[in-house]
Tab-separated table of C-alpha atoms in Angstrom:
chain	number	residue	atom	x	y	z
F	11	UNK	CA	-0.075	0.015	-0.093
F	12	UNK	CA	1.522	3.384	-0.909
F	13	UNK	CA	-0.603	5.413	1.463
F	14	UNK	CA	-1.504	7.856	-1.313
F	15	UNK	CA	-5.396	8.546	-2.100
F	16	UNK	CA	-3.984	9.653	-5.591
F	17	UNK	CA	-1.073	8.857	-7.672
F	18	UNK	CA	-0.539	10.195	-11.229
F	19	UNK	CA	2.462	8.407	-12.559
F	20	UNK	CA	4.505	9.720	-15.818
F	21	UNK	CA	1.559	11.822	-17.142
F	22	UNK	CA	2.346	13.440	-20.729
F	23	UNK	CA	0.069	15.518	-22.698
F	24	UNK	CA	1.185	16.498	-26.143
F	25	UNK	CA	-1.464	18.399	-28.327
F	26	UNK	CA	-1.580	18.087	-32.095
F	27	UNK	CA	0.296	21.316	-32.780
F	28	UNK	CA	3.325	19.731	-30.915
F	29	UNK	CA	2.792	21.697	-27.674
F	30	UNK	CA	3.970	19.811	-24.612
F	31	UNK	CA	1.643	20.549	-21.649
F	32	UNK	CA	2.737	17.851	-19.348
F	33	UNK	CA	5.975	15.943	-19.687
F	34	UNK	CA	6.326	12.770	-17.552
F	35	UNK	CA	4.742	14.391	-14.447
F	36	UNK	CA	4.227	12.610	-11.190
F	37	UNK	CA	2.008	13.825	-8.514
F	38	UNK	CA	0.738	12.334	-5.373
F	39	UNK	CA	-1.840	13.120	-2.743
F	40	UNK	CA	-2.116	11.837	0.812
F	41	UNK	CA	-5.469	11.250	2.829
F	42	UNK	CA	-6.152	14.145	5.058
F	43	UNK	CA	-3.564	16.627	3.706
F	44	UNK	CA	-3.760	20.106	1.901
F	45	UNK	CA	-1.328	19.877	-1.015
F	46	UNK	CA	-0.328	22.967	-2.890
F	47	UNK	CA	0.471	22.784	-6.765
F	48	UNK	CA	2.439	25.610	-7.651
F	49	UNK	CA	4.196	26.781	-10.775
F	50	UNK	CA	4.561	29.600	-13.355
F	51	UNK	CA	1.930	30.379	-15.811
F	52	UNK	CA	2.267	27.757	-18.601
F	53	UNK	CA	4.019	25.329	-16.256
F	54	UNK	CA	1.213	22.649	-16.653
F	55	UNK	CA	-0.646	22.881	-13.411
F	56	UNK	CA	-4.063	23.266	-14.929
F	57	UNK	CA	-3.674	20.635	-17.415
F	58	UNK	CA	-2.526	18.165	-14.960
F	59	UNK	CA	-5.697	18.780	-12.735
F	60	UNK	CA	-7.845	18.772	-15.773
F	61	UNK	CA	-6.675	15.427	-16.641
F	62	UNK	CA	-7.218	14.095	-12.912
F	63	UNK	CA	-10.725	15.686	-13.297
F	64	UNK	CA	-11.457	13.913	-16.595
F	65	UNK	CA	-11.651	17.267	-18.729
F	66	UNK	CA	-8.556	16.471	-20.808
F	67	UNK	CA	-7.284	12.934	-21.851
F	68	UNK	CA	-3.477	12.426	-21.277
F	69	UNK	CA	-1.419	11.234	-24.164
F	70	UNK	CA	0.210	8.839	-21.760
F	71	UNK	CA	0.512	7.877	-18.218
F	72	UNK	CA	-1.438	6.230	-15.258
F	73	UNK	CA	-3.790	7.305	-12.553
F	74	UNK	CA	-4.072	5.265	-9.326
F	75	UNK	CA	-6.904	5.991	-6.856
F	76	UNK	CA	-6.108	4.337	-3.401
F	77	UNK	CA	-3.631	2.072	-5.240
F	78	UNK	CA	-6.065	0.990	-7.702
F	79	UNK	CA	-5.440	1.852	-11.645
F	80	UNK	CA	-8.392	3.768	-12.927
F	81	UNK	CA	-9.525	5.320	-16.238
F	82	UNK	CA	-10.885	8.971	-15.965
F	83	UNK	CA	-12.401	9.974	-19.246
F	84	UNK	CA	-14.801	12.658	-17.893
F	85	UNK	CA	-15.811	14.543	-14.937
F	86	UNK	CA	-18.651	11.991	-14.200
F	87	UNK	CA	-15.926	9.404	-14.108
F	88	UNK	CA	-14.047	11.651	-11.640
F	89	UNK	CA	-17.040	12.000	-9.459
F	90	UNK	CA	-17.497	8.313	-9.129
F	91	UNK	CA	-13.938	8.233	-7.801
F	92	UNK	CA	-15.002	10.855	-5.198
F	93	UNK	CA	-12.984	13.783	-6.981
F	94	UNK	CA	-14.492	17.209	-7.228
F	95	UNK	CA	-13.132	20.356	-8.810
F	96	UNK	CA	-13.924	24.005	-7.884
F	97	UNK	CA	-12.899	26.334	-10.724
F	98	UNK	CA	-11.658	29.755	-10.666
F	99	UNK	CA	-14.570	31.202	-12.341
F	100	UNK	CA	-17.795	30.257	-10.507
F	101	UNK	CA	-20.388	28.097	-12.394
F	102	UNK	CA	-23.449	29.205	-10.442
F	103	UNK	CA	-26.793	30.569	-12.045
F	104	UNK	CA	-27.363	34.201	-10.545
F	105	UNK	CA	-31.135	34.108	-10.914
F	106	UNK	CA	-31.488	30.724	-8.828
F	107	UNK	CA	-31.325	30.524	-5.046
F	108	UNK	CA	-28.233	28.838	-3.300
F	109	UNK	CA	-30.138	25.692	-2.678
F	110	UNK	CA	-31.020	25.253	-6.212
F	111	UNK	CA	-27.609	25.795	-7.254
F	112	UNK	CA	-26.497	23.186	-4.833
F	113	UNK	CA	-28.474	20.445	-6.214
F	114	UNK	CA	-28.538	21.496	-9.873
F	115	UNK	CA	-27.732	18.484	-12.107
F	116	UNK	CA	-28.267	16.081	-8.909
F	117	UNK	CA	-31.833	16.738	-8.130
F	118	UNK	CA	-33.434	14.074	-5.886
F	119	UNK	CA	-37.150	14.437	-6.533
F	120	UNK	CA	-40.081	12.520	-5.298
F	121	UNK	CA	-42.544	11.304	-7.812
F	122	UNK	CA	-40.863	13.681	-10.301
F	123	UNK	CA	-41.650	16.856	-8.051
F	124	UNK	CA	-39.305	19.173	-6.315
F	125	UNK	CA	-40.425	20.868	-3.076
F	126	UNK	CA	-38.618	24.087	-2.953
F	127	UNK	CA	-38.980	24.518	0.763
F	128	UNK	CA	-37.657	21.119	1.551
F	129	UNK	CA	-34.752	21.777	-0.931
F	130	UNK	CA	-33.681	24.737	1.343
F	131	UNK	CA	-34.312	23.099	4.515
F	132	UNK	CA	-32.160	20.103	3.343
F	133	UNK	CA	-29.489	22.432	2.072
F	134	UNK	CA	-29.362	24.529	5.266
F	135	UNK	CA	-28.815	21.036	7.001
F	136	UNK	CA	-26.170	20.090	4.587
F	137	UNK	CA	-24.286	23.095	5.008
F	138	UNK	CA	-24.177	22.935	8.781
F	139	UNK	CA	-22.876	19.490	8.596
F	140	UNK	CA	-19.628	21.027	7.050
F	141	UNK	CA	-19.643	24.120	9.223
F	142	UNK	CA	-20.749	26.251	6.404
F	143	UNK	CA	-23.509	28.562	7.910
F	144	UNK	CA	-25.339	30.005	4.954
F	145	UNK	CA	-28.848	30.990	4.268
F	146	UNK	CA	-29.609	28.911	1.218
F	147	UNK	CA	-32.951	30.717	0.418
F	148	UNK	CA	-30.830	33.692	-0.983
F	149	UNK	CA	-30.301	34.348	-4.702
F	150	UNK	CA	-26.923	34.035	-6.004
F	151	UNK	CA	-26.925	37.599	-7.316
F	152	UNK	CA	-27.586	38.829	-3.790
F	153	UNK	CA	-24.709	37.132	-1.967
F	154	UNK	CA	-21.071	37.933	-1.655
F	155	UNK	CA	-18.310	36.292	-3.570
F	156	UNK	CA	-17.122	34.514	-0.461
F	157	UNK	CA	-20.467	32.754	-0.250
F	158	UNK	CA	-20.402	31.855	-3.853
F	159	UNK	CA	-16.869	30.259	-3.258
F	160	UNK	CA	-18.520	28.162	-0.443
F	161	UNK	CA	-21.424	26.969	-2.407
F	162	UNK	CA	-18.900	25.661	-5.165
F	163	UNK	CA	-17.152	23.637	-2.345
F	164	UNK	CA	-20.408	22.459	-1.161
F	165	UNK	CA	-21.582	21.470	-4.513
F	166	UNK	CA	-18.568	19.102	-4.921
F	167	UNK	CA	-19.076	17.674	-1.353
F	168	UNK	CA	-22.696	17.354	-2.077
F	169	UNK	CA	-21.832	15.011	-4.902
F	170	UNK	CA	-19.803	12.895	-2.591
F	171	UNK	CA	-16.247	14.413	-3.244
F	172	UNK	CA	-13.493	13.235	-0.808
F	173	UNK	CA	-10.819	14.718	-2.810
F	174	UNK	CA	-11.185	18.482	-3.728
F	175	UNK	CA	-9.250	20.378	-6.496
F	176	UNK	CA	-9.370	24.179	-5.670
F	177	UNK	CA	-8.183	26.477	-8.447
F	178	UNK	CA	-7.147	30.014	-7.057
F	179	UNK	CA	-9.912	29.616	-4.333
F	180	UNK	CA	-8.913	32.883	-2.704
F	181	UNK	CA	-8.377	35.042	-5.741
F	182	UNK	CA	-11.404	37.399	-5.133
F	183	UNK	CA	-11.867	37.089	-1.341
F	184	UNK	CA	-11.162	39.611	1.418
F	185	UNK	CA	-8.663	38.852	4.152
F	186	UNK	CA	-11.614	38.127	6.488
F	187	UNK	CA	-13.344	35.743	3.945
F	188	UNK	CA	-9.975	34.042	3.085
F	189	UNK	CA	-9.408	33.424	6.956
F	190	UNK	CA	-12.876	32.076	7.320
F	191	UNK	CA	-12.505	29.662	4.260
F	192	UNK	CA	-9.174	28.360	5.691
F	193	UNK	CA	-10.887	27.567	8.948
F	194	UNK	CA	-13.318	25.377	6.915
F	195	UNK	CA	-10.781	23.809	4.763
F	196	UNK	CA	-8.875	22.796	7.915
F	197	UNK	CA	-11.899	21.146	9.153
F	198	UNK	CA	-12.357	19.225	6.017
F	199	UNK	CA	-8.770	18.258	6.171
F	200	UNK	CA	-9.479	17.057	9.796
F	201	UNK	CA	-12.532	15.012	8.739
F	202	UNK	CA	-10.218	12.930	6.268
F	203	UNK	CA	-10.783	15.091	3.189
F	204	UNK	CA	-7.775	15.717	0.872
F	205	UNK	CA	-7.309	18.861	-0.928
F	206	UNK	CA	-5.329	20.075	-3.925
F	207	UNK	CA	-4.769	23.807	-3.600
F	208	UNK	CA	-3.662	25.729	-6.714
F	209	UNK	CA	-2.622	29.444	-5.761
F	210	UNK	CA	-0.088	32.082	-6.712
F	211	UNK	CA	-0.432	33.486	-3.042
F	212	UNK	CA	2.540	31.996	-1.463
F	213	UNK	CA	1.955	33.349	1.995
F	214	UNK	CA	-1.472	31.575	1.861
F	215	UNK	CA	0.417	28.324	0.846
F	216	UNK	CA	2.687	28.693	3.922
F	217	UNK	CA	-0.302	29.117	6.145
F	218	UNK	CA	-2.582	26.411	4.950
F	219	UNK	CA	-0.822	23.709	3.171
F	220	UNK	CA	1.166	20.535	4.362
F	221	UNK	CA	3.134	19.568	1.272
F	222	UNK	CA	3.792	21.322	-2.137
F	223	UNK	CA	4.658	20.242	-5.783
F	224	UNK	CA	6.356	22.617	-7.925
F	225	UNK	CA	5.979	22.477	-11.701
F	226	UNK	CA	8.228	24.265	-14.136
F	227	UNK	CA	8.177	23.848	-18.089
F	228	UNK	CA	5.551	20.976	-18.124
F	229	UNK	CA	7.574	19.024	-15.574
F	230	UNK	CA	7.405	18.335	-11.803
F	231	UNK	CA	10.560	19.659	-10.336
F	232	UNK	CA	10.110	18.815	-6.775
F	233	UNK	CA	7.901	17.745	-3.780
F	234	UNK	CA	8.511	19.551	-0.555
F	235	UNK	CA	7.167	19.901	3.071
F	236	UNK	CA	5.818	23.461	3.296
F	237	UNK	CA	7.533	23.914	6.697
F	238	UNK	CA	10.946	23.386	5.224
F	239	UNK	CA	10.773	26.238	2.700
F	240	UNK	CA	10.500	30.097	3.045
F	241	UNK	CA	8.251	32.130	0.833
F	242	UNK	CA	11.303	33.438	-0.954
F	243	UNK	CA	12.723	30.012	-1.516
F	244	UNK	CA	9.448	28.503	-2.867
F	245	UNK	CA	9.306	31.620	-5.391
F	246	UNK	CA	12.893	30.922	-6.605
F	247	UNK	CA	12.232	27.354	-7.212
F	248	UNK	CA	9.191	28.295	-9.110
F	249	UNK	CA	10.745	30.882	-11.287
F	250	UNK	CA	14.351	29.658	-11.494
F	251	UNK	CA	15.771	33.052	-10.120
F	252	UNK	CA	15.515	35.399	-7.088
F	253	UNK	CA	12.414	37.289	-7.063
F	254	UNK	CA	11.886	40.761	-5.578
F	255	UNK	CA	8.880	40.402	-3.289
F	256	UNK	CA	9.080	43.946	-2.071
F	257	UNK	CA	10.198	47.009	-3.977
F	258	UNK	CA	10.233	50.578	-3.319
F	259	UNK	CA	7.987	52.933	-5.527
F	260	UNK	CA	10.007	56.005	-6.072
F	261	UNK	CA	8.264	59.079	-4.968
F	262	UNK	CA	6.822	61.405	-7.663
F	263	UNK	CA	4.999	64.736	-7.642
F	264	UNK	CA	1.702	64.559	-9.049
F	265	UNK	CA	0.692	66.544	-11.808
F	266	UNK	CA	-2.887	67.976	-12.973
F	267	UNK	CA	-5.926	65.643	-13.209
F	268	UNK	CA	-6.029	63.425	-16.335
F	269	UNK	CA	-9.223	61.837	-15.402
F	270	UNK	CA	-12.175	63.677	-13.688
F	271	UNK	CA	-15.317	61.440	-12.826
F	272	UNK	CA	-18.285	63.349	-11.482
F	273	UNK	CA	-21.558	62.267	-9.967
F	274	UNK	CA	-21.697	58.918	-11.903
F	275	UNK	CA	-24.624	56.872	-11.590
F	276	UNK	CA	-25.256	53.567	-13.196
F	277	UNK	CA	-28.380	51.138	-12.897
F	278	UNK	CA	-28.178	47.586	-14.258
F	279	UNK	CA	-31.049	45.992	-16.347
F	280	UNK	CA	-32.661	44.773	-13.262
F	281	UNK	CA	-32.917	48.437	-11.909
F	282	UNK	CA	-30.233	47.819	-9.325
F	283	UNK	CA	-27.967	50.739	-8.618
F	284	UNK	CA	-24.518	49.536	-9.150
F	285	UNK	CA	-22.767	52.952	-9.165
F	286	UNK	CA	-24.013	55.562	-6.490
F	287	UNK	CA	-22.809	59.076	-7.043
F	288	UNK	CA	-19.160	58.372	-7.830
F	289	UNK	CA	-16.763	61.188	-8.067
F	290	UNK	CA	-12.805	61.131	-7.866
F	291	UNK	CA	-9.736	62.317	-9.852
F	292	UNK	CA	-6.832	60.452	-11.158
F	293	UNK	CA	-3.708	62.709	-11.755
F	294	UNK	CA	-0.504	62.527	-13.848
F	295	UNK	CA	1.962	60.389	-12.316
F	296	UNK	CA	-0.649	58.714	-9.908
F	297	UNK	CA	-1.705	55.101	-9.323
F	298	UNK	CA	-5.061	55.254	-7.757
F	299	UNK	CA	-6.117	51.986	-6.420
F	300	UNK	CA	-9.811	50.519	-6.236
F	301	UNK	CA	-10.553	47.934	-3.304
F	302	UNK	CA	-13.883	46.326	-3.760
F	303	UNK	CA	-15.345	42.851	-3.428
F	304	UNK	CA	-16.607	41.478	-6.709
F	305	UNK	CA	-20.054	42.518	-7.530
F	306	UNK	CA	-19.937	45.991	-5.705
F	307	UNK	CA	-19.240	48.164	-8.605
F	308	UNK	CA	-15.661	48.263	-9.458
F	309	UNK	CA	-15.985	46.334	-12.773
F	310	UNK	CA	-19.014	48.476	-13.670
F	311	UNK	CA	-17.183	51.536	-13.019
F	312	UNK	CA	-14.025	50.564	-15.062
F	313	UNK	CA	-16.261	49.453	-18.001
F	314	UNK	CA	-18.047	52.816	-17.957
F	315	UNK	CA	-14.828	54.785	-17.968
F	316	UNK	CA	-13.583	52.758	-21.022
F	317	UNK	CA	-16.836	53.432	-23.054
F	318	UNK	CA	-18.096	50.155	-22.864
F	319	UNK	CA	-21.465	51.109	-20.766
F	320	UNK	CA	-23.226	54.276	-22.006
F	321	UNK	CA	-26.646	54.422	-20.132
F	322	UNK	CA	-25.157	56.296	-17.147
F	323	UNK	CA	-25.693	59.664	-15.722
F	324	UNK	CA	-22.889	61.919	-14.533
F	325	UNK	CA	-19.882	63.298	-16.392
F	326	UNK	CA	-16.357	61.768	-17.361
F	327	UNK	CA	-13.438	63.967	-18.419
F	328	UNK	CA	-10.232	62.674	-19.858
F	329	UNK	CA	-7.537	65.576	-20.465
F	330	UNK	CA	-10.365	68.071	-20.085
F	331	UNK	CA	-12.582	66.468	-22.850
F	332	UNK	CA	-15.908	65.246	-21.884
F	333	UNK	CA	-16.153	61.700	-23.373
F	334	UNK	CA	-19.679	60.906	-22.481
F	335	UNK	CA	-20.895	60.841	-26.114
F	336	UNK	CA	-17.807	59.619	-27.428
F	337	UNK	CA	-17.108	56.129	-29.072
F	338	UNK	CA	-14.679	53.645	-27.747
F	339	UNK	CA	-12.213	54.452	-30.695
F	340	UNK	CA	-12.600	58.211	-29.991
F	341	UNK	CA	-12.077	57.630	-26.078
F	342	UNK	CA	-8.837	55.626	-27.029
F	343	UNK	CA	-7.628	58.678	-29.037
F	344	UNK	CA	-7.619	60.853	-25.815
F	345	UNK	CA	-4.979	58.451	-24.699
F	346	UNK	CA	-7.114	55.911	-22.798
F	347	UNK	CA	-5.880	52.443	-22.603
F	348	UNK	CA	-7.870	49.460	-20.738
F	349	UNK	CA	-6.878	46.122	-19.466
F	350	UNK	CA	-10.227	44.107	-18.778
F	351	UNK	CA	-10.642	41.507	-16.017
F	352	UNK	CA	-11.702	38.919	-18.554
F	353	UNK	CA	-8.639	38.547	-20.633
F	354	UNK	CA	-10.092	35.962	-23.097
F	355	UNK	CA	-13.541	37.304	-23.375
F	356	UNK	CA	-12.753	41.008	-23.669
F	357	UNK	CA	-8.975	41.317	-24.147
F	358	UNK	CA	-8.014	39.259	-27.152
F	359	UNK	CA	-9.069	37.592	-30.247
F	360	UNK	CA	-8.555	34.192	-29.303
F	361	UNK	CA	-8.305	32.538	-32.869
F	362	UNK	CA	-5.724	35.208	-34.012
F	363	UNK	CA	-1.972	35.178	-33.727
F	364	UNK	CA	0.089	36.850	-30.929
F	365	UNK	CA	1.288	39.535	-33.444
F	366	UNK	CA	-2.241	40.334	-34.535
F	367	UNK	CA	-3.390	40.887	-31.075
F	368	UNK	CA	-0.628	43.095	-30.215
F	369	UNK	CA	-1.281	45.494	-33.082
F	370	UNK	CA	-5.186	45.028	-33.566
F	371	UNK	CA	-5.689	48.830	-32.619
F	372	UNK	CA	-2.982	50.347	-34.394
F	373	UNK	CA	-3.216	49.837	-38.170
F	374	UNK	CA	-5.693	52.727	-38.510
F	375	UNK	CA	-3.025	55.039	-37.157
F	376	UNK	CA	-0.718	54.044	-40.138
F	377	UNK	CA	2.089	52.817	-37.781
F	378	UNK	CA	2.654	49.708	-39.618
F	379	UNK	CA	1.606	51.016	-43.048
F	380	UNK	CA	4.357	51.591	-45.914
F	381	UNK	CA	3.543	52.683	-49.397
F	382	UNK	CA	0.025	51.793	-48.707
F	383	UNK	CA	0.731	48.188	-47.615
F	384	UNK	CA	0.893	46.515	-44.282
F	385	UNK	CA	4.523	46.097	-43.152
F	386	UNK	CA	4.350	42.392	-41.680
F	387	UNK	CA	7.876	42.321	-41.284
F	388	UNK	CA	7.876	45.408	-38.961
F	389	UNK	CA	4.831	43.942	-37.229
F	390	UNK	CA	6.411	40.779	-36.478
F	391	UNK	CA	9.573	42.430	-35.270
F	392	UNK	CA	7.563	44.534	-32.921
F	393	UNK	CA	5.806	41.611	-31.683
F	394	UNK	CA	8.979	39.644	-31.091
F	395	UNK	CA	10.331	42.579	-28.952
F	396	UNK	CA	7.156	42.443	-26.863
F	397	UNK	CA	7.376	38.743	-26.524
F	398	UNK	CA	10.954	39.163	-25.159
F	399	UNK	CA	10.229	42.114	-23.074
F	400	UNK	CA	7.296	40.557	-21.166
F	401	UNK	CA	8.512	36.977	-21.143
F	402	UNK	CA	5.569	35.614	-23.018
F	403	UNK	CA	6.104	31.739	-23.055
F	404	UNK	CA	5.196	30.700	-26.761
F	405	UNK	CA	6.694	29.096	-29.801
F	406	UNK	CA	6.906	32.393	-31.495
F	407	UNK	CA	4.876	35.562	-32.340
F	408	UNK	CA	2.848	33.426	-34.951
F	409	UNK	CA	1.428	31.361	-32.239
F	410	UNK	CA	-2.385	31.353	-32.012
F	411	UNK	CA	-3.121	33.149	-28.710
F	412	UNK	CA	-5.705	30.643	-27.678
F	413	UNK	CA	-2.820	28.173	-27.394
F	414	UNK	CA	-1.092	30.026	-24.473
F	415	UNK	CA	-1.853	29.770	-20.841
F	416	UNK	CA	-4.091	32.224	-19.091
F	417	UNK	CA	-1.051	34.143	-17.758
F	418	UNK	CA	0.715	34.389	-20.996
F	419	UNK	CA	-2.396	35.714	-22.704
F	420	UNK	CA	-2.572	38.347	-19.884
F	421	UNK	CA	1.015	39.261	-20.686
F	422	UNK	CA	-0.009	39.885	-24.297
F	423	UNK	CA	-2.856	42.190	-23.314
F	424	UNK	CA	-0.568	44.128	-20.921
F	425	UNK	CA	2.140	44.291	-23.467
F	426	UNK	CA	-0.452	46.017	-25.980
F	427	UNK	CA	-2.108	48.288	-23.566
F	428	UNK	CA	0.939	49.544	-21.761
F	429	UNK	CA	2.986	50.397	-24.843
F	430	UNK	CA	3.553	54.147	-25.917
F	431	UNK	CA	3.104	55.631	-22.517
F	432	UNK	CA	-0.720	56.120	-22.439
F	433	UNK	CA	-2.052	59.127	-20.794
F	434	UNK	CA	-4.568	57.217	-18.821
F	435	UNK	CA	-4.545	53.398	-17.867
F	436	UNK	CA	-7.463	51.589	-16.516
F	437	UNK	CA	-6.568	48.203	-15.331
F	438	UNK	CA	-8.881	45.556	-13.860
F	439	UNK	CA	-7.176	42.685	-12.134
F	440	UNK	CA	-3.907	42.549	-13.794
F	441	UNK	CA	-2.366	40.066	-11.782
F	442	UNK	CA	-5.114	37.553	-10.891
F	443	UNK	CA	-4.166	34.061	-11.602
F	444	UNK	CA	-0.691	35.390	-12.486
F	445	UNK	CA	2.364	33.640	-11.236
F	446	UNK	CA	4.653	35.580	-8.879
F	447	UNK	CA	7.324	36.284	-11.576
F	448	UNK	CA	4.821	37.766	-14.039
F	449	UNK	CA	3.107	39.774	-11.269
F	450	UNK	CA	6.519	41.206	-10.362
F	451	UNK	CA	6.968	42.413	-13.964
F	452	UNK	CA	3.591	43.851	-14.519
F	453	UNK	CA	3.921	45.730	-11.263
F	454	UNK	CA	7.138	47.355	-12.140
F	455	UNK	CA	5.924	48.307	-15.651
F	456	UNK	CA	3.073	50.128	-13.860
F	457	UNK	CA	5.537	51.821	-11.830
F	458	UNK	CA	7.497	52.895	-14.876
F	459	UNK	CA	4.492	54.306	-16.392
F	460	UNK	CA	3.728	56.253	-13.374
F	461	UNK	CA	7.198	57.822	-13.532
F	462	UNK	CA	6.511	58.782	-17.212
F	463	UNK	CA	3.436	60.782	-15.950
F	464	UNK	CA	0.718	58.261	-17.002
F	465	UNK	CA	-2.230	58.217	-14.716
F	466	UNK	CA	-3.379	54.795	-13.751
F	467	UNK	CA	-6.533	53.444	-12.172
F	468	UNK	CA	-6.086	50.108	-10.884
F	469	UNK	CA	-8.580	47.484	-9.428
F	470	UNK	CA	-7.167	44.453	-7.893
F	471	UNK	CA	-8.302	41.920	-5.464
F	472	UNK	CA	-4.741	41.478	-4.265
F	473	UNK	CA	-4.756	44.035	-1.430
F	474	UNK	CA	-0.936	43.618	-0.937
F	475	UNK	CA	-0.669	44.694	-4.558
F	476	UNK	CA	-2.757	47.791	-4.078
F	477	UNK	CA	-0.893	48.831	-0.830
F	478	UNK	CA	2.611	48.265	-2.687
F	479	UNK	CA	2.092	50.209	-5.744
F	480	UNK	CA	-0.702	52.849	-5.120
F	481	UNK	CA	-0.415	56.260	-4.190
F	482	UNK	CA	-3.891	56.224	-2.600
F	483	UNK	CA	-6.860	53.933	-2.532
F	484	UNK	CA	-10.640	54.264	-2.761
F	485	UNK	CA	-12.954	51.500	-1.344
F	486	UNK	CA	-16.309	50.661	-2.952
F	487	UNK	CA	-19.137	48.948	-1.192
F	488	UNK	CA	-22.746	48.507	-2.990
F	489	UNK	CA	-21.285	50.931	-5.745
F	490	UNK	CA	-20.507	53.821	-3.351
F	491	UNK	CA	-17.164	55.260	-2.308
F	492	UNK	CA	-17.099	54.391	1.446
F	493	UNK	CA	-13.340	54.817	2.108
F	494	UNK	CA	-10.386	56.700	1.000
F	495	UNK	CA	-6.707	55.761	1.966
F	496	UNK	CA	-4.038	58.514	1.451
F	497	UNK	CA	-1.167	56.567	2.518
F	498	UNK	CA	-1.929	52.772	1.672
F	499	UNK	CA	1.484	51.537	3.194
F	500	UNK	CA	0.389	52.690	6.697
F	501	UNK	CA	-2.763	50.185	6.637
F	502	UNK	CA	-3.219	46.554	6.891
F	503	UNK	CA	-5.100	44.443	4.418
F	504	UNK	CA	-7.699	43.779	7.166
F	505	UNK	CA	-8.417	47.418	7.538
F	506	UNK	CA	-9.489	47.555	3.795
F	507	UNK	CA	-11.554	44.511	4.065
F	508	UNK	CA	-13.763	45.945	7.023
F	509	UNK	CA	-14.804	48.753	4.301
F	510	UNK	CA	-15.068	46.141	1.551
F	511	UNK	CA	-17.515	44.209	3.616
F	512	UNK	CA	-19.553	47.239	4.640
F	513	UNK	CA	-18.449	47.134	8.239
F	514	UNK	CA	-16.906	50.378	8.181
F	515	UNK	CA	-17.706	53.569	6.227
F	516	UNK	CA	-16.088	57.082	6.074
F	517	UNK	CA	-18.476	60.129	6.100
F	518	UNK	CA	-15.926	62.448	4.514
F	519	UNK	CA	-14.206	60.981	1.185
F	520	UNK	CA	-13.624	64.549	-0.439
F	521	UNK	CA	-9.944	63.865	-0.659
F	522	UNK	CA	-10.572	61.889	-3.963
F	523	UNK	CA	-11.245	65.013	-5.860
F	524	UNK	CA	-8.485	67.125	-6.796
F	525	UNK	CA	-9.759	70.764	-6.613
């Protein structure tokens, strides 16, 4: 007997285009342990776990569950072996209540009828069994992202999972919600559940996990006891070089306001107010942070400023120009660049090449036009320089962007939008799901732009990131500015968390306006 509940032996995945996602990878999981799976973007972590969950078929290799050789060809097969996966992006239906989402696809009816009251009652009892105290009668759209995360975990447990794969489970949680989740995960571990924890937050790995496996370039390069390695040493083994975890942001005198937002109000299609009388400025050479739990207006705000939403009241000025009635193209001509939260949906053309995605908005400017013809040689030379500058892992600039890992796709978006020193840069979650080396690069690029007098509006779920690079921070709760931090380095993440959860609120936030 090996003592492992899961053993993956010599797993390889080679795609038809020759891309090697996994190369003879070995991975093992003990009963009652929380095991971190770490590595750079594109290292092969997601592929390996998607193989275990039956979403991808391996090219070769074997999977053993409790010493028994098994075949897992679909998620249904994985559930038969008591394996459940909680994905980074939630798979819940907003218009249904929590109980309905819990049992969706596994409804246990009597005589073909479903009793809603009984479903809610049973769901509440099921949640309490695992120490998740939740009111299951609430609609998904009305609860916090922390509750959504718990429902996703309970969905896997409801279907009988004893082995949980958690992909970036704390990516959008406040420090308080993360702490609460960890208490519940440790209880599951104590009850004999085994958990694979995929994360780029190494401090959380140190706090929660027992062992860790590090992947690099599609291979497993080591298995360690978490207690034996410091955060710095883990990051070095992941990246293959020393990583600067803390760096000083040079002081800079702020210039005039590049963005002025006044009395911005926005209602969604359901008539719910998502932005509540928002006013603030972003100045030249300033990084203004936004701290907010998902669903509290940050994305609505940034999408409105970028021109993606038009049905709002209030005024938006960029370099003194009122952009309310301007098209997205006209707004970009004012010097605005935008990094969206959903890189695949809103940031790239996934069936196009890297080089086309890097210059998609620039051909009209005539930058790559010579003698009325597109200069592909110049375009590809430019693309190669960006691939090198941003350490984008790919075969070459001709690669289809959909073949890249999520983190490397993000680097392409960042490389395009950060180019040519934009006047105003609006960034939504630039380092979510990004490895520590890529995050370090992106943060330094933001600071470089700040030194070049660009104004930056940054929304990030990583509160340490906001506190490290931002000159000041506004906090949103239910679409309203409820807090303003002038000196982020003097506060703790937990302090921001209280505002984000609506526990605290400042009556005077006039400092956000530069007048």
